[in-house]
CSV table of C-alpha atoms in Angstrom, one decimal:
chain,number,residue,atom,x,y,z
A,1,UNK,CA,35.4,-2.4,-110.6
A,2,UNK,CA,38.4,-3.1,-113.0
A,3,UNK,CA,36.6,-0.1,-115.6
A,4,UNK,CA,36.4,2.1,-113.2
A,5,UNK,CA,39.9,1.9,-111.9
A,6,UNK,CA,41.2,2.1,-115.5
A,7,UNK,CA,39.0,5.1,-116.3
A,8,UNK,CA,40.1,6.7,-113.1
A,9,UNK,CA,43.8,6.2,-113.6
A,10,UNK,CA,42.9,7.4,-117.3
A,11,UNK,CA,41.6,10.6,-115.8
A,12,UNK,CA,44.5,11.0,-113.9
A,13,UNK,CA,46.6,10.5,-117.0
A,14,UNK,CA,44.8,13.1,-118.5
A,15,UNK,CA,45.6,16.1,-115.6
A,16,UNK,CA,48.9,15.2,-115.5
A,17,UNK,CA,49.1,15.6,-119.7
A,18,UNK,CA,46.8,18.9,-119.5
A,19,UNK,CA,49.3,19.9,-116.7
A,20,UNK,CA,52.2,19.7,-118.4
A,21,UNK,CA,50.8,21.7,-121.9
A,22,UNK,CA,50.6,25.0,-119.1
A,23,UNK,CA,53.1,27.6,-118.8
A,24,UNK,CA,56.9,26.8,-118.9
A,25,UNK,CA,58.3,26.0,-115.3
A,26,UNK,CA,61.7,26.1,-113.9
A,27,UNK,CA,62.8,23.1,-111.5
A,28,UNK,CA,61.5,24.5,-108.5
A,29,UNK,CA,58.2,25.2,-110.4
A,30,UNK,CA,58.0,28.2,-110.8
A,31,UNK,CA,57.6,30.7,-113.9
A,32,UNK,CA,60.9,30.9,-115.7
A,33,UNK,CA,62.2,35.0,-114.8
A,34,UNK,CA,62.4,36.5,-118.4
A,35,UNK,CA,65.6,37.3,-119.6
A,36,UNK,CA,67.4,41.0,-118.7
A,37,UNK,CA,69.4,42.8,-121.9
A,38,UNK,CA,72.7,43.6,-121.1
A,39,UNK,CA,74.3,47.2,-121.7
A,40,UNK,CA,78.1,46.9,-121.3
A,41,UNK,CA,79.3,49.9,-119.9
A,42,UNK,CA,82.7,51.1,-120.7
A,43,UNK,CA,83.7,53.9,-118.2
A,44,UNK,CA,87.2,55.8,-118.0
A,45,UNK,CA,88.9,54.7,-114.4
A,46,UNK,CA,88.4,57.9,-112.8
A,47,UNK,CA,84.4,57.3,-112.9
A,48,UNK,CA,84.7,54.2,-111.2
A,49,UNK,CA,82.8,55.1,-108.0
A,50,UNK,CA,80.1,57.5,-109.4
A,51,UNK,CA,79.0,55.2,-112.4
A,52,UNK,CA,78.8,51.8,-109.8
A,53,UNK,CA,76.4,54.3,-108.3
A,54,UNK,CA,74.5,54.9,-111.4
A,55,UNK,CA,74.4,51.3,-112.2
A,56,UNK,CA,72.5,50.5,-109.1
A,57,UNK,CA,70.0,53.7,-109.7
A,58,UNK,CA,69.6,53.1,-113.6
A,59,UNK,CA,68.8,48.9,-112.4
A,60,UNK,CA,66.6,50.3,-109.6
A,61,UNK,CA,64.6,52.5,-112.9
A,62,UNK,CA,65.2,49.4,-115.3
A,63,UNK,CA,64.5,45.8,-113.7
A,64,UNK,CA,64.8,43.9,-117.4
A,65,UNK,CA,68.1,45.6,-117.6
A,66,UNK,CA,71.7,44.6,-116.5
A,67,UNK,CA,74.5,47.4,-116.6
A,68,UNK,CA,77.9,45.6,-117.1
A,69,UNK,CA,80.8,47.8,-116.3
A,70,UNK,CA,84.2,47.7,-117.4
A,71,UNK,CA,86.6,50.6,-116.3
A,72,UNK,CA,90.2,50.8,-117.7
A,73,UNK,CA,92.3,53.6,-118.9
A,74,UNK,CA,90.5,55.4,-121.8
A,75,UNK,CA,92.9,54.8,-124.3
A,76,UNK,CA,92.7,51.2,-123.4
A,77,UNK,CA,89.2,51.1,-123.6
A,78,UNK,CA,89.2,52.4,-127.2
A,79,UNK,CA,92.1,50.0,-128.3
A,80,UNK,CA,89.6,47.1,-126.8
A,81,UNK,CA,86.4,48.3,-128.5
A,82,UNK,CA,88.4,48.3,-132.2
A,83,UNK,CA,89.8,45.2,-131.1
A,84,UNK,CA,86.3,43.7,-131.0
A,85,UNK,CA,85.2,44.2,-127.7
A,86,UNK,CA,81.4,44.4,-127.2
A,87,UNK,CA,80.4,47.5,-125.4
A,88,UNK,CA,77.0,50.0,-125.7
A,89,UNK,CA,78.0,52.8,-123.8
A,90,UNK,CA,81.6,54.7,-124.1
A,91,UNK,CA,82.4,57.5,-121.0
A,92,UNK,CA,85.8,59.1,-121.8
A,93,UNK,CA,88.2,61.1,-119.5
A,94,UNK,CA,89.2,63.3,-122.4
A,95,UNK,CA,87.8,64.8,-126.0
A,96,UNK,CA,90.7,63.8,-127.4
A,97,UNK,CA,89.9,59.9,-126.8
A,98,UNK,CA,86.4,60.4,-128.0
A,99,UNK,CA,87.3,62.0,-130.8
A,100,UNK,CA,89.7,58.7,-131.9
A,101,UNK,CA,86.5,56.5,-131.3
A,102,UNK,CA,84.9,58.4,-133.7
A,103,UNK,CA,87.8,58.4,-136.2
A,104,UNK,CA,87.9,54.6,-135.7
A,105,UNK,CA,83.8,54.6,-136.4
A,106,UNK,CA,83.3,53.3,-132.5
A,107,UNK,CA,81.1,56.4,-132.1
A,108,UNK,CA,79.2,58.3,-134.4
A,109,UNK,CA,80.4,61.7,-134.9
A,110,UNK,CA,77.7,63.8,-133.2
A,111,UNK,CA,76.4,61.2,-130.5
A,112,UNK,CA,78.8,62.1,-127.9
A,113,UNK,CA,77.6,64.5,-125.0
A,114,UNK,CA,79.7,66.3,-122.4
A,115,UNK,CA,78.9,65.3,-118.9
A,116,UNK,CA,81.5,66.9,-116.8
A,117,UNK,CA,85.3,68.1,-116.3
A,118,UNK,CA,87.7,67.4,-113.8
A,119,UNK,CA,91.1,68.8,-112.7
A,120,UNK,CA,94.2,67.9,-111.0
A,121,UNK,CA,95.4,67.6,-107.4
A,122,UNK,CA,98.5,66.6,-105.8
A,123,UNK,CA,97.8,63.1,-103.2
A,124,UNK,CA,99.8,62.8,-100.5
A,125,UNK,CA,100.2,60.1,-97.9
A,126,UNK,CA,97.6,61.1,-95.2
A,127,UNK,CA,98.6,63.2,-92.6
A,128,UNK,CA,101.0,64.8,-95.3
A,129,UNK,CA,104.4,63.5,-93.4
A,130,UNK,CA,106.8,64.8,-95.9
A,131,UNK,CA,105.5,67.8,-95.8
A,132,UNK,CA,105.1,68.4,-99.1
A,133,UNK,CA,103.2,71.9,-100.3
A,134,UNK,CA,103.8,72.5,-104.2
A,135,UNK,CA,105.2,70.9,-107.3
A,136,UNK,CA,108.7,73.0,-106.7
A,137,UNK,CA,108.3,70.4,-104.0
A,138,UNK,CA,108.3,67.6,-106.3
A,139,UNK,CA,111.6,69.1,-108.5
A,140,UNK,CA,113.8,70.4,-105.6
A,141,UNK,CA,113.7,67.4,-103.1
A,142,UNK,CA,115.1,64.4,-105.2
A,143,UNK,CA,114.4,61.9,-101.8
A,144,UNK,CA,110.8,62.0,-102.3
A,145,UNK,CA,109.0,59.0,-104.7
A,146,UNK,CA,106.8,60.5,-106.9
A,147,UNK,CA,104.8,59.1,-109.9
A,148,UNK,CA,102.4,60.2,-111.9
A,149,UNK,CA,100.2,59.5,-115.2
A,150,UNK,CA,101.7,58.5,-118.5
A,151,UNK,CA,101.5,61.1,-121.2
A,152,UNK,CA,99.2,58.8,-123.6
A,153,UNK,CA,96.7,58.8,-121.0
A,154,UNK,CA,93.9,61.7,-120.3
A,155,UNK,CA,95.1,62.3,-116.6
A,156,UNK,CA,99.1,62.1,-118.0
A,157,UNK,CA,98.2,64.7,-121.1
A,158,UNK,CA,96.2,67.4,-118.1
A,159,UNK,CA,99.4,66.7,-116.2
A,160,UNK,CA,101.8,67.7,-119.1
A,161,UNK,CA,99.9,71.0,-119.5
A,162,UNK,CA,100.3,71.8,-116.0
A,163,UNK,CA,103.8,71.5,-116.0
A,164,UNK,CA,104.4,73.8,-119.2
A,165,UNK,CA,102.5,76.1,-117.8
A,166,UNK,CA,104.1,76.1,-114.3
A,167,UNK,CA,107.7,76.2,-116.2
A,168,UNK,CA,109.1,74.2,-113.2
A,169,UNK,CA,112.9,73.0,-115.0
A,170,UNK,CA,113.8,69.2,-113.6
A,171,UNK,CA,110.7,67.9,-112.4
A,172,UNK,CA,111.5,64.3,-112.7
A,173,UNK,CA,109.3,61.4,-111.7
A,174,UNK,CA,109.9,58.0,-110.3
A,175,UNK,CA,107.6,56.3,-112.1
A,176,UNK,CA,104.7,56.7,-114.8
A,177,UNK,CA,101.3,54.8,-114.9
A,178,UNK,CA,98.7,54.0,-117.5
A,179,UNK,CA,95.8,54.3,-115.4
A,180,UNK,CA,94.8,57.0,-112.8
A,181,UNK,CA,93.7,54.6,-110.1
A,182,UNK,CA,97.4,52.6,-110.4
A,183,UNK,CA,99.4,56.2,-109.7
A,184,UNK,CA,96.8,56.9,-106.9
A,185,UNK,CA,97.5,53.3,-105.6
A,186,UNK,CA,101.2,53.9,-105.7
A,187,UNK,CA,100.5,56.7,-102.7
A,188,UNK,CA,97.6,54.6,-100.9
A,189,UNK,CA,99.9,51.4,-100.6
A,190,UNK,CA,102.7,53.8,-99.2
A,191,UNK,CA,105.1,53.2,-102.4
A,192,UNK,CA,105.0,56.7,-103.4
A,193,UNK,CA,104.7,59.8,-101.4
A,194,UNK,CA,103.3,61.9,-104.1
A,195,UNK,CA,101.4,61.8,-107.1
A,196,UNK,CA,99.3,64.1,-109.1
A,197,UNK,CA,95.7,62.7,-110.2
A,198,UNK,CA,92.2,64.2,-110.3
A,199,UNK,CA,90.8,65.9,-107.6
A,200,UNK,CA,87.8,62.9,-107.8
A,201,UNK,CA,90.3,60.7,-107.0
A,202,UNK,CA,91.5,62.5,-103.7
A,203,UNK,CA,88.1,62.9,-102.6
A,204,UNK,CA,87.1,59.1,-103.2
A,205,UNK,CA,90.1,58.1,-101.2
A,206,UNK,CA,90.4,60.9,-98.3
A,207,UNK,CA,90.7,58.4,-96.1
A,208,UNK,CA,93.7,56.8,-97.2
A,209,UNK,CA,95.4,60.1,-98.5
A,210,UNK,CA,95.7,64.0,-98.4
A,211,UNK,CA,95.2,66.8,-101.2
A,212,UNK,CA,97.6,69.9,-102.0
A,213,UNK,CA,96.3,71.9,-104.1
A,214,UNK,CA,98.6,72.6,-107.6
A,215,UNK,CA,98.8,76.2,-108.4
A,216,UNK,CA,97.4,77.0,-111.9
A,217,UNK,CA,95.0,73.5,-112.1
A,218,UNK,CA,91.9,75.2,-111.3
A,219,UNK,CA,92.4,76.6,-115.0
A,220,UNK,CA,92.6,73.4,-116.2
A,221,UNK,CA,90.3,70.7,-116.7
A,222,UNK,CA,89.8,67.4,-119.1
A,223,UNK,CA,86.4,67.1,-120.4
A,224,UNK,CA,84.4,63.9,-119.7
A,225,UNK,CA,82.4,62.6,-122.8
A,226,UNK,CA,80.2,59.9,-122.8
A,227,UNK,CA,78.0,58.2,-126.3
A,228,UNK,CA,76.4,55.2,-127.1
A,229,UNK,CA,78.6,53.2,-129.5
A,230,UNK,CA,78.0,52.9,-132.9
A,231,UNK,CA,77.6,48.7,-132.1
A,232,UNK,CA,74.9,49.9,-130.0
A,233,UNK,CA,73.0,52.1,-131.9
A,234,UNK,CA,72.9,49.3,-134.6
A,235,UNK,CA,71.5,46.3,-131.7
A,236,UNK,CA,68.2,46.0,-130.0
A,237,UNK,CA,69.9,47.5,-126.9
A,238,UNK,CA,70.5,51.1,-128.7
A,239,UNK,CA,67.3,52.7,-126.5
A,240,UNK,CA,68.4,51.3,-123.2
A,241,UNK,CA,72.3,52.3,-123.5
A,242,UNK,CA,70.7,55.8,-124.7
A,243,UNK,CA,68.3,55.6,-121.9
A,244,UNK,CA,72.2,54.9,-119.5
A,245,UNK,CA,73.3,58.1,-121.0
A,246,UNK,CA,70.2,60.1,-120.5
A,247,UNK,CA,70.6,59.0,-116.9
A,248,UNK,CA,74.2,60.3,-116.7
A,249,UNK,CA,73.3,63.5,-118.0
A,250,UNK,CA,69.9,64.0,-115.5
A,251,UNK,CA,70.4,66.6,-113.1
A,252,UNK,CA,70.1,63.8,-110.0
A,253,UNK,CA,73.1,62.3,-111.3
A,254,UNK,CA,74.7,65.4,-112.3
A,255,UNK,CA,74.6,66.5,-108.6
A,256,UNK,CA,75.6,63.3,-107.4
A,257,UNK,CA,78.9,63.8,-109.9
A,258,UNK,CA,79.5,67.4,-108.1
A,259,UNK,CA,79.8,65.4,-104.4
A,260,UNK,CA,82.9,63.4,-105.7
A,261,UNK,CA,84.1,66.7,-107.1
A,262,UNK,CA,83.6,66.8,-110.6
A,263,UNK,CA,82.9,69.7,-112.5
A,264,UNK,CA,79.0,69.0,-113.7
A,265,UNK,CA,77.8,70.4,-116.9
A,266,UNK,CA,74.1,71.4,-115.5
């Protein structure tokens, strides 16, 4: 009787060792989810709501994939990525930007794509309560609180073009910011009752503020550009941040950029 308990707890021994040579488990046994590659995604501010939207579609397409976004003002995101930063895929608000990530070797020269353009609009507070029509507006009534982008960034350099082209003599601004979404802000929190941004950035926020059209903006436009880094392109994750910009540039997407008023380029 003795035997056959030892031989039975043996067996049991046994299982249990046979067991535990089978596939890796977590702690609630299950099979250990493999690991997603992360594509860091760094997007000019003004994209902000139309590239969340293609993270979720390009995840939906790409389960082993996770999009990581970071959206600043494009000259900060260049001074980040040749500080170091880690990112696969670059969208910039203006040529000019891209082009300074390719002098810096960020991108390389003939990766970039143009994806779309956008132009300028003046946000008021909603309901327009100062009544305010035009940028003469702006220059002849010194009571109103405008703002509106700095000159180094892509919004701030479309502005100054508008402005010498209007010729309008002592348009002065309250205040300057370095990011599109901080001068929009400025009107949405009541602190300003004017700025000019992009006309994406009226329409993402038209319930929280109105747009006057700027006479001679539809003739302008900044030129969105977007490339998979030159970090990238050197990594494992090179086909999937090129598979991110190959999503941008589909014509789904492409529509979806047209209903938050961009200018698509298909």
């Amino acid at each position: 009787m003795k035997r056959m308990a030892g031989a039975a707890a043996m067996a049991t021994l046994v299982a249990a060792s046979l067991a535990g040579c089978g596939g890796s488990k977590d702690s609630a046994g299950s099979d250990a989810s493999p690991a997603r590659t992360k594509v860091t995604v760094f997007a000019a501010a003004s994209l902000k709501d139309t590239f969340e939207g293609f993270e979720k579609d390009f995840e939906a397409k790409n389960p082993d994939v996770d999009i990581v976004l970071t959206f600043a003002g494009s000259q900060d995101l260049v001074t980040q990525m040749d500080g170091g930063a880690p990112a696969d895929v670059f969208a910039s608000a203006s040529s000019s930007w891209m082009i300074r990530a390719k002098d810096k070797g960020l991108v390389t020269t003939m990766s970039s794509k143009i994806f779309a353009r956008n132009s300028l609009e003046l946000a008021v507070q909603k309901g327009n309560p100062k009544k305010i029509e035009s940028l003469e507006d702006l220059a002849d009534r010194p009571e109103l609180v405008t703002v509106r982008c700095a000159s180094a960034v892509p919004c701030g350099e479309l502005t100054d073009k508008l402005i010498t082209n209007t010729a309008i003599d002592d348009l002065q601004f309250d205040t300057e910011q370095n990011s599109v979404t901080d001068t929009l802000g400025l009107v949405t929190a009541g602190e300003a009752d004017a700025a000019i941004v992009y006309e994406t950035d009226v329409a993402s926020a038209e319930n929280k503020v109105d747009g006057v059209e700027l006479a001679g903006a539809d003739r302008l436009a900044n030129t969105y550009e977007i490339a998979v880094t030159k970090e990238a392109e050197e990594s494992d994750r090179g086909d999937k941040a090129q598979d991110f910009v190959d999503l941008v540039m589909s014509h789904e997407e492409q529509m979806a950029l047209a209903d938050a008023g961009f200018r698509p380029v298909k």
